[in-house]
Short mmCIF file of C-alpha atoms and ligand atoms in Angstrom, two decimals:
data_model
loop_
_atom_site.label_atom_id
_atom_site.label_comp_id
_atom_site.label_asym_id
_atom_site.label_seq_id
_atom_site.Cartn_x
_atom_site.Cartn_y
_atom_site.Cartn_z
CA UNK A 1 67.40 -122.96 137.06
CA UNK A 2 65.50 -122.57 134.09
CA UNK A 3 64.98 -119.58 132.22
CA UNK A 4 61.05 -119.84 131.82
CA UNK A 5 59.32 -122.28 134.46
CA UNK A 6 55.58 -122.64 135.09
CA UNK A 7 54.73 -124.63 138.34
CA UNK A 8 50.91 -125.77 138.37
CA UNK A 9 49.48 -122.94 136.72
CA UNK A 10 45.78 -122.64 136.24
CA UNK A 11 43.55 -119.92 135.32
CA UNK A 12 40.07 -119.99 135.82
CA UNK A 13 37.63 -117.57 134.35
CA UNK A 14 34.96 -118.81 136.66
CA UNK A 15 33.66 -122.34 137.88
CA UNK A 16 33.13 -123.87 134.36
CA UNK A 17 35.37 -121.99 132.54
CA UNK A 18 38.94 -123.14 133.68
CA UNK A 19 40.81 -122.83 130.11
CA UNK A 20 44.56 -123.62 131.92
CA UNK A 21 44.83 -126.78 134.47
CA UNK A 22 47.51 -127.68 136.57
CA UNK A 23 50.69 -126.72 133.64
CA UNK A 24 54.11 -127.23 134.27
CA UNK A 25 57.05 -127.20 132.17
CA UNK A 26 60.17 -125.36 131.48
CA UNK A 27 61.95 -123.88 128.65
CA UNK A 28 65.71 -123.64 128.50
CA UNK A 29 67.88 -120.75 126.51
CA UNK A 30 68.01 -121.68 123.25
CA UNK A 31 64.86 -124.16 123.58
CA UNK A 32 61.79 -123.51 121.08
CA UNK A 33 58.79 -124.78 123.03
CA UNK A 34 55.67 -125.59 120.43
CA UNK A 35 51.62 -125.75 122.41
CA UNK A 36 50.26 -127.56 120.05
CA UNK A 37 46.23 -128.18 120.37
CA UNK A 38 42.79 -127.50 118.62
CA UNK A 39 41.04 -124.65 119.20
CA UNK A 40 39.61 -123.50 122.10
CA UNK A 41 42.45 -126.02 124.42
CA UNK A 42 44.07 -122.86 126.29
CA UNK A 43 47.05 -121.85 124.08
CA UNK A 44 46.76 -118.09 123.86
CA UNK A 45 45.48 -117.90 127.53
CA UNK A 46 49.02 -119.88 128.52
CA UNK A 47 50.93 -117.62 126.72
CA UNK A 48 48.72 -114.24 128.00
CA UNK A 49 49.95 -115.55 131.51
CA UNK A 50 53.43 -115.95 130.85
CA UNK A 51 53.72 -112.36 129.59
CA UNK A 52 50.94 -111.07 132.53
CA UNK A 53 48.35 -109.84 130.22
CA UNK A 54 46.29 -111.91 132.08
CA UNK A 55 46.58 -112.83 136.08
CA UNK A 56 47.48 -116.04 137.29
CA UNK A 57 44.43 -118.14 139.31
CA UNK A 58 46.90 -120.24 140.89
CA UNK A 59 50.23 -121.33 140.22
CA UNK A 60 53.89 -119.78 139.50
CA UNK A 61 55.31 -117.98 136.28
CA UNK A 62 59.07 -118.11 136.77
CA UNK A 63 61.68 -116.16 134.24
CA UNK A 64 64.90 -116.71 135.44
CA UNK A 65 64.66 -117.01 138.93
CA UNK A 66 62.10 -114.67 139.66
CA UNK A 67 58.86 -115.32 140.25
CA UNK A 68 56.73 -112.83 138.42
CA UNK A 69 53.18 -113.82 139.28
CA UNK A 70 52.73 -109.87 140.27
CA UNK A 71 55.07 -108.18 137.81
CA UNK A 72 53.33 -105.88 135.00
CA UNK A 73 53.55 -107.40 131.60
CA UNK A 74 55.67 -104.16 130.48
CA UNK A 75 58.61 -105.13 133.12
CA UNK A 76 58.95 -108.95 132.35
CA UNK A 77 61.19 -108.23 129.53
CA UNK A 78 59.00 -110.16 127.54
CA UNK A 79 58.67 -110.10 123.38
CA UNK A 80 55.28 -110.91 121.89
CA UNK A 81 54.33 -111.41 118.33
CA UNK A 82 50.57 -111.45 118.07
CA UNK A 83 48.45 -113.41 115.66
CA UNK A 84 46.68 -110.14 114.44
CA UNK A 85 50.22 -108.81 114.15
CA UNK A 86 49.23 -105.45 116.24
CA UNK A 87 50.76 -102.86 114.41
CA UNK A 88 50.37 -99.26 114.49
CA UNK A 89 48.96 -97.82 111.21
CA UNK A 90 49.70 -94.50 111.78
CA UNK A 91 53.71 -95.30 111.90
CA UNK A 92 56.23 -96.78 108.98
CA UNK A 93 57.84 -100.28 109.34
CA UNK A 94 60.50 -98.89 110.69
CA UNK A 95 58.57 -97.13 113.45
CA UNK A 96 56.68 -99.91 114.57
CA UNK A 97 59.71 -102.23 114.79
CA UNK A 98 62.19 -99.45 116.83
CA UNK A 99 58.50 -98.05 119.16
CA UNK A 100 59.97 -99.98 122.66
CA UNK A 101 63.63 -98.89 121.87
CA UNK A 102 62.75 -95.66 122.04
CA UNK A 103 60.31 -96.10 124.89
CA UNK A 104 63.32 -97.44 126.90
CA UNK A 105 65.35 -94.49 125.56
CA UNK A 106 67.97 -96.47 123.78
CA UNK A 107 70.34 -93.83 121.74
CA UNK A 108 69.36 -93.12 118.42
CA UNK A 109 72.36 -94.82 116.78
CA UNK A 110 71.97 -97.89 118.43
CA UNK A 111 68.51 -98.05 117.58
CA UNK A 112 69.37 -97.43 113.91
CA UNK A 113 71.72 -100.15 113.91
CA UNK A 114 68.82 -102.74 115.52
CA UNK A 115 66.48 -101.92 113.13
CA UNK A 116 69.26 -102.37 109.83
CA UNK A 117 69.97 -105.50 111.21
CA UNK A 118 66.44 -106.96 111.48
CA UNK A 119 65.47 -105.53 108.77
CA UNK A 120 68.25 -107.63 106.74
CA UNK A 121 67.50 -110.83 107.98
CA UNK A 122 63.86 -110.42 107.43
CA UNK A 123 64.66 -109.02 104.22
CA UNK A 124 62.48 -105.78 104.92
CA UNK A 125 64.81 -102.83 104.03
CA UNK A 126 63.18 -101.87 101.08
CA UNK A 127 59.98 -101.43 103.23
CA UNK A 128 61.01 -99.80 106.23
CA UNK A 129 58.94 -95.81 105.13
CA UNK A 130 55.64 -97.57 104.57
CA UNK A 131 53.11 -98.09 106.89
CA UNK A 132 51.17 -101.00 107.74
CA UNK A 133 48.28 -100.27 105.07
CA UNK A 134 51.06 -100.41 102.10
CA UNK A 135 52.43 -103.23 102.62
CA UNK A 136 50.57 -106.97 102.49
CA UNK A 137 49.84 -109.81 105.23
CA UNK A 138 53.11 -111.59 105.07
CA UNK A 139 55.47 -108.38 104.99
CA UNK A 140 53.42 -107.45 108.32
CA UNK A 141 53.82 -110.30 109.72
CA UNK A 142 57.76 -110.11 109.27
CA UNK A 143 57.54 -106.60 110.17
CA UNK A 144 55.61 -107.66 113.56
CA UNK A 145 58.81 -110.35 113.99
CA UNK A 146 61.03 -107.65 113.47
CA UNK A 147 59.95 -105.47 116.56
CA UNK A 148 60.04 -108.76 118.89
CA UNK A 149 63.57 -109.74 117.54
CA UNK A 150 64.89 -106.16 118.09
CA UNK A 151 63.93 -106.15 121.66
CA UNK A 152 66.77 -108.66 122.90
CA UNK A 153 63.90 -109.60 125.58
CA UNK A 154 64.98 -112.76 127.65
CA UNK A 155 61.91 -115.04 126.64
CA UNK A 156 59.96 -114.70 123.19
CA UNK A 157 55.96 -115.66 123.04
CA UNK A 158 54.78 -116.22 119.48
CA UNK A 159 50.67 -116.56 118.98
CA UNK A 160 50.22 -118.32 115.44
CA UNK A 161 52.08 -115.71 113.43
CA UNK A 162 52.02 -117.57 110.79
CA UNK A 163 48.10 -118.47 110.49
CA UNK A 164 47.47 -115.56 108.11
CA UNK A 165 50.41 -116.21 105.47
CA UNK A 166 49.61 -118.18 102.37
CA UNK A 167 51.23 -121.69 102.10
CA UNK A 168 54.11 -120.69 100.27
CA UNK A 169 54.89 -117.60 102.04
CA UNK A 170 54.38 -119.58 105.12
CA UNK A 171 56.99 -122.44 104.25
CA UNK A 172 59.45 -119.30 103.59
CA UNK A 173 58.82 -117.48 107.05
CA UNK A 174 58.66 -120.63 108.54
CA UNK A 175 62.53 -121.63 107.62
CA UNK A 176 63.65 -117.74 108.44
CA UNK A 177 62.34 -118.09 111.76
CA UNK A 178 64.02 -121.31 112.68
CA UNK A 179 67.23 -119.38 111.75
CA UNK A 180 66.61 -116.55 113.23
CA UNK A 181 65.55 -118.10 116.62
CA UNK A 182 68.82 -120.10 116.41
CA UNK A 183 71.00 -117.39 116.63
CA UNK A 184 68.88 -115.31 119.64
CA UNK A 185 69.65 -118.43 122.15
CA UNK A 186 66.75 -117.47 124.24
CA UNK A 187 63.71 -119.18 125.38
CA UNK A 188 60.97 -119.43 122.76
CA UNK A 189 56.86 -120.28 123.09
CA UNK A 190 55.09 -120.67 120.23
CA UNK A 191 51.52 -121.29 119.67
CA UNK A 192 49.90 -122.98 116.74
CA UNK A 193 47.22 -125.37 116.08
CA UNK A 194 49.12 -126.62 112.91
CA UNK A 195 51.10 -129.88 112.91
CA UNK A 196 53.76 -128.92 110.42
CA UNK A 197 54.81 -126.21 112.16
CA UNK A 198 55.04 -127.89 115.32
CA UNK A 199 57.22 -130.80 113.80
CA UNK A 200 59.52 -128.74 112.16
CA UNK A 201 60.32 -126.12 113.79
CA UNK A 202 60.47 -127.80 117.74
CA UNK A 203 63.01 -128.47 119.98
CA UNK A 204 60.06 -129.77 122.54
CA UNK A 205 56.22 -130.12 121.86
CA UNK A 206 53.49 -129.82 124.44
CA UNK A 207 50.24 -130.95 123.02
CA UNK A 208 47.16 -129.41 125.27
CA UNK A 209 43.74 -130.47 125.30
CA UNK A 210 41.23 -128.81 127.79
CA UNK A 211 43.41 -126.91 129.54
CA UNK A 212 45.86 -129.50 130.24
CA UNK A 213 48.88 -131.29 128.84
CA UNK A 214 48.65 -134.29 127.60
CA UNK A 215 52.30 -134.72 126.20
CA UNK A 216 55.14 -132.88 126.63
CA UNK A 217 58.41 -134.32 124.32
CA UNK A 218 60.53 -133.71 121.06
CA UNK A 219 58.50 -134.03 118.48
CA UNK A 220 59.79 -137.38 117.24
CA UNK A 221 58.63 -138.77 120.43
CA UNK A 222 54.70 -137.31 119.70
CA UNK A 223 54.69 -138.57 116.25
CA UNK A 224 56.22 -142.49 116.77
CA UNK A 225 55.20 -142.61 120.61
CA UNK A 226 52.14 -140.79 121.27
CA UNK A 227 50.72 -140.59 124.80
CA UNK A 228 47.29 -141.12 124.67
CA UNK A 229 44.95 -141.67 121.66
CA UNK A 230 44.35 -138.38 121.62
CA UNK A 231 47.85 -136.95 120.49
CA UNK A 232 48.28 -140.25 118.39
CA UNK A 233 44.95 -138.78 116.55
CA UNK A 234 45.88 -134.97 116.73
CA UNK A 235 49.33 -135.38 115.17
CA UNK A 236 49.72 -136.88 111.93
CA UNK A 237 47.92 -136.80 108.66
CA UNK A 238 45.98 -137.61 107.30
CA UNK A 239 44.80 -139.01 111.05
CA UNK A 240 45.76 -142.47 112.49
CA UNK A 241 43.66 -144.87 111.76
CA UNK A 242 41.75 -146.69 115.04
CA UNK A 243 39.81 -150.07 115.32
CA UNK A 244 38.66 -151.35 118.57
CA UNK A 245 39.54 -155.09 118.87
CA UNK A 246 38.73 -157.96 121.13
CA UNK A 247 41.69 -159.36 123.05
CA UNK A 248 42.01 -163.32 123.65
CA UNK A 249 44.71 -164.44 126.10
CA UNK A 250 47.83 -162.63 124.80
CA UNK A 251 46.52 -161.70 121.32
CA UNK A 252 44.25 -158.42 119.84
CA UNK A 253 42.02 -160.80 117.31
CA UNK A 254 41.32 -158.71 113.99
CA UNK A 255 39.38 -160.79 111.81
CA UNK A 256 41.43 -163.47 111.16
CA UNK A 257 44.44 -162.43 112.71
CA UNK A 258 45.34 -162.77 116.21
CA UNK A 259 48.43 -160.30 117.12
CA UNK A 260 50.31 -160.64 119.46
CA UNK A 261 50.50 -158.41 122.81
CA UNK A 262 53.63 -158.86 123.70
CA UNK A 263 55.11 -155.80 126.08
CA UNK A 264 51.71 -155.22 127.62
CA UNK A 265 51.35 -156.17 130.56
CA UNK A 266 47.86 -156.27 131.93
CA UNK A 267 46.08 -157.09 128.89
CA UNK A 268 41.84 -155.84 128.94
CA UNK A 269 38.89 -157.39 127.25
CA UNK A 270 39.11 -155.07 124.52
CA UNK A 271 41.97 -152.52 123.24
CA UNK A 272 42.11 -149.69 120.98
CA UNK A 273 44.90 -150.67 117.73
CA UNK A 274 46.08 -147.83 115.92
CA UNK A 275 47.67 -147.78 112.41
CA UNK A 276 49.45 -144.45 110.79
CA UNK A 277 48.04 -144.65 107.11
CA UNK A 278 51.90 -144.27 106.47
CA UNK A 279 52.99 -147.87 107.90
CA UNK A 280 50.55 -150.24 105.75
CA UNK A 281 52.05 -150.92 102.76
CA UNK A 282 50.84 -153.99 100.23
CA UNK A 283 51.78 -157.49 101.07
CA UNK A 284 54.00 -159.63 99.66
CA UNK A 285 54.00 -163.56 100.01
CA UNK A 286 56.40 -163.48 102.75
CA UNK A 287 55.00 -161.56 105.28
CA UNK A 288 53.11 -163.17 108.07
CA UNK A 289 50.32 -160.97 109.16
CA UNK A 290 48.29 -160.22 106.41
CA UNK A 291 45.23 -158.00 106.15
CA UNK A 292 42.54 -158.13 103.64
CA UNK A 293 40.59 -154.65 102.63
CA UNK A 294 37.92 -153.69 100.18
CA UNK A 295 39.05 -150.31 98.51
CA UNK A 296 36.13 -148.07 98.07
CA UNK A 297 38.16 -144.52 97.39
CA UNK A 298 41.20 -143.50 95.91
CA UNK A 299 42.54 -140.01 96.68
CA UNK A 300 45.81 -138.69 94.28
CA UNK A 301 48.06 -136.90 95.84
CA UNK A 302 50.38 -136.54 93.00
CA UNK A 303 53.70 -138.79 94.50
CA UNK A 304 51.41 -141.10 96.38
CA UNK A 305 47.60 -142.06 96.89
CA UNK A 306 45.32 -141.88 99.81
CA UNK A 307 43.58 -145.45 100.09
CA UNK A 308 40.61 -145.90 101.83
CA UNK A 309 39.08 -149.39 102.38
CA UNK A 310 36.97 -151.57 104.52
CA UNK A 311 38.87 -154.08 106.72
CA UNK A 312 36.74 -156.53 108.69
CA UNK A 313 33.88 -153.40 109.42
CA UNK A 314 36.19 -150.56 109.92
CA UNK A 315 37.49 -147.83 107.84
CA UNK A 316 41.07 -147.73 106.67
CA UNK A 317 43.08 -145.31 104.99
CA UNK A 318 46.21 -146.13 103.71
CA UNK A 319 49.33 -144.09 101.89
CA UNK A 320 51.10 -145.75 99.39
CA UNK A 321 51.56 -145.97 95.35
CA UNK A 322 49.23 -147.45 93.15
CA UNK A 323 48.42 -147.99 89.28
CA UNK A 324 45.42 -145.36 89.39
CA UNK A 325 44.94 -145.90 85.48
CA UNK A 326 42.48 -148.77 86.25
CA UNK A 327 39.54 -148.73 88.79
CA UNK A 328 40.21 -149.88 91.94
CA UNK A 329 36.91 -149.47 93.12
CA UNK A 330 35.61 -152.84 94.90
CA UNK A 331 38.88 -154.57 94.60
CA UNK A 332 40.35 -156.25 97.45
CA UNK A 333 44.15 -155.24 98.21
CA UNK A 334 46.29 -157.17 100.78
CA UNK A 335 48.12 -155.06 103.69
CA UNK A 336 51.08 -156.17 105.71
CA UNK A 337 50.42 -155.02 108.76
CA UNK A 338 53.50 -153.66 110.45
CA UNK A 339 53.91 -155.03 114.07
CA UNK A 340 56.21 -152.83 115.34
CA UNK A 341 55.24 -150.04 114.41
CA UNK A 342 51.50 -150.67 115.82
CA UNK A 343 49.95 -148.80 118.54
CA UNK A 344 47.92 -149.58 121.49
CA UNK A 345 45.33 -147.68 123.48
CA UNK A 346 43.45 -148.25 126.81
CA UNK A 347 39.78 -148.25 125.50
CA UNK A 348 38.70 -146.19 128.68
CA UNK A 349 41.34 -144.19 129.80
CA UNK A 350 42.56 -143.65 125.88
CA UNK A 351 46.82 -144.03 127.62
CA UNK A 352 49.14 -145.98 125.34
CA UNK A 353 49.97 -149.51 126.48
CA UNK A 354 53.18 -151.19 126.17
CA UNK A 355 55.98 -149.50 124.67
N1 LIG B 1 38.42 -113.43 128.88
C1 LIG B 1 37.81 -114.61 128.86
N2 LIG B 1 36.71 -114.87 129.59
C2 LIG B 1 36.10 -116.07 129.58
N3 LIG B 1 36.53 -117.13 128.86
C3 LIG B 1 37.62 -116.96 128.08
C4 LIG B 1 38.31 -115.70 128.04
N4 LIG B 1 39.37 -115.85 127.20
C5 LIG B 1 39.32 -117.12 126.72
N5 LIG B 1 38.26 -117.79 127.26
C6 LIG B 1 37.91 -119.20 126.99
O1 LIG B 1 39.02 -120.00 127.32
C7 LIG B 1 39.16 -121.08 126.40
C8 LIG B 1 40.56 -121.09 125.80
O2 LIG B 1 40.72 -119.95 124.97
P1 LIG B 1 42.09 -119.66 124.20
O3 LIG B 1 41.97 -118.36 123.52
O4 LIG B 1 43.22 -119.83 125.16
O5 LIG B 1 42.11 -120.86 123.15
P2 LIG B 1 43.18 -121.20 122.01
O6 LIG B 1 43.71 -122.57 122.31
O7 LIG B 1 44.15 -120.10 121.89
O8 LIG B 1 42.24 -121.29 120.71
P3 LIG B 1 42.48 -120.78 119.20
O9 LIG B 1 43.32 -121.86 118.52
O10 LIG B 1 41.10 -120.75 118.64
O11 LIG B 1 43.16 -119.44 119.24
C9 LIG B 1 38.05 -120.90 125.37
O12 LIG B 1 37.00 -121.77 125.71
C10 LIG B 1 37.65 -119.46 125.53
O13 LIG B 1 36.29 -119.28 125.21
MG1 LIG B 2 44.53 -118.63 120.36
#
């Protein structure tokens, strides 16, 4: 039995307005489960009906085995970190973080002891008298992580609590929080609409779209074996690169080239190849398939370069290293192109073909 199951939940708002369709998935002890999707797909709705701030249209919430469809959120034993970090202003750090301790009337001691020991791994001690008004975004934030991880709740629900940190500070909390989440050995959701996050700090991604999931794996399996085109576009960046080519018996014909189809099996008219900018690299005289491209920007990115180029009337950026102490402006640059790791799309449904 798992410790957090949803079974074909939806929730509709009204006719048109259907933000959750048909989810299911589970998340194990120990499991950190990323819903990964642009804005507006359903994330924070998903997660407001796991912890019943919202009620369900259809469909079952499970936490351990009991189905709590009608249970109030403050009985599902449920910690929530929000993205505006909900904090009371009138109380100190250490106030906020110990406020459902004492609601459950947990002796003082043990309470005191909670608190120490959240505050140490967060490294908050030294802030624990001030209130939310001293003290800046990111030392909120950890403060708001503090009062979920204090809680020992059975299942933890995380909204983008990391969307208001600067980079740096957000690579730091980032790193604590994989730790930290380690050690409770308790189901974890976490919301976010950034990549990075979602890559490195998953055991299992689901990435939603309108309401529904479109893939549902670790997150090696989104990045080298996307789903559909849409995940293959959504995760990875700078984005896959897409042409739409014309297929001739078992071959996709791009320009010159015809290559090959080989593990699909009913091959269309016309198919959708993707590229990660990541997998062309230049050519050298022994490789086989060879593409030619007209460079017509060149991005630095300090260790590498972003190269975009025209390749028989398509845009295509490419990362790799290049002299950028001439102009490469109108030059034309050869590309291996990489069969295995191409992708392939259905050009109406958008579902990956072959392997
Ligand atoms: N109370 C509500 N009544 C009507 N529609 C709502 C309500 N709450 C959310 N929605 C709609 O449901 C859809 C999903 O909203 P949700 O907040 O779940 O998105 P999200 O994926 O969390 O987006 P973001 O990344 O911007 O936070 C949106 O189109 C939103 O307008
Ligand atoms: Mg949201």
């Amino acid at each position: 039995m798992a410790k957090l199951e949803l079974q074909n939940l939806y929730k509709k708002y009204s006719p048109k307005v259907v933000p959750v369709k048909d989810v299911s998935l589970q998340v194990e002890d120990g499991e950190f489960l990323t819903l990964l999707g642009p804005s507006g797909c359903g994330k924070s709705t998903l997660l407001r009906l796991i912890a019943g701030l919202e009620p369900v249209t259809e469909g079952q919430v499970t936490i351990g085995d009991k189905n709590v469809n009608q249970v109030p959120p403050g009985d599902r034993n449920i910690a929530m970190v929000f993205q505006s970090y909900a904090l009371y202003p009138h109380m100190t750090a250490a106030g906020n973080i110990s406020t459902a301790l004492k609601l459950r009337k947990m002796p003082q001691a043990e309470i005191e002891r909670r608190v120490q020991e959240a505050a140490q791994k967060l490294e908050l001690n030294h802030l624990l008298d001030r209130k939310p008004g001293q003290m800046s975004g990111g030392q909120r934030q950890r403060v708001a992580l503090a009062r979920a991880l204090v809680r020992d709740p059975e299942v933890f629900l995380l909204d983008e609590p990391l969307s208001n940190l600067d980079a740096l500070l957000r690579e730091q909390v980032r790193a604590q929080m994989k730790q930290l989440f380690k050690e409770q050995n308790k189901p974890v959701v976490y919301v976010t609409h950034d990549q990075t996050e979602a890559m490195t700090l998953s055991s299992k991604v689901a990435v939603l779209y309108d309401g529904q999931v479109q893939q549902l794996a670790p997150p090696n399996s989104i990045y080298n074996k996307p789903a559909n085109q849409f995940v293959a576009g959504f995760v990875g960046s700078p984005q896959m690169n897409f042409m739409t080519l014309k297929c001739q018996e078992n071959t996709a014909i791009l320009g010159k080239l015809a290559i090959p189809l080989a593990d699909i099996s009913n091959i269309p008219n016309r198919i959708i190849l993707g590229i990660r900018p990541e997998d062309l690299r230049l050519a050298t005289p022994e490789d086989k398939y060879v593409l030619q491209g007209e460079v017509f920007l060149v991005e630095e990115l300090g260790k590498e370069n972003l190269i975009s180029l025209k390749v028989d009337d398509s845009d295509l950026t490419i990362r790799v290293l290049l002299p950028t102490d001439c102009d490469w402006g109108g030059k034309t640059i050869q590309l291996a192109l990489p069969l295995k790791q191409l992708h392939w799309f259905d050009l109406e449904t958008g579902d990956r073909l072959g392997n």
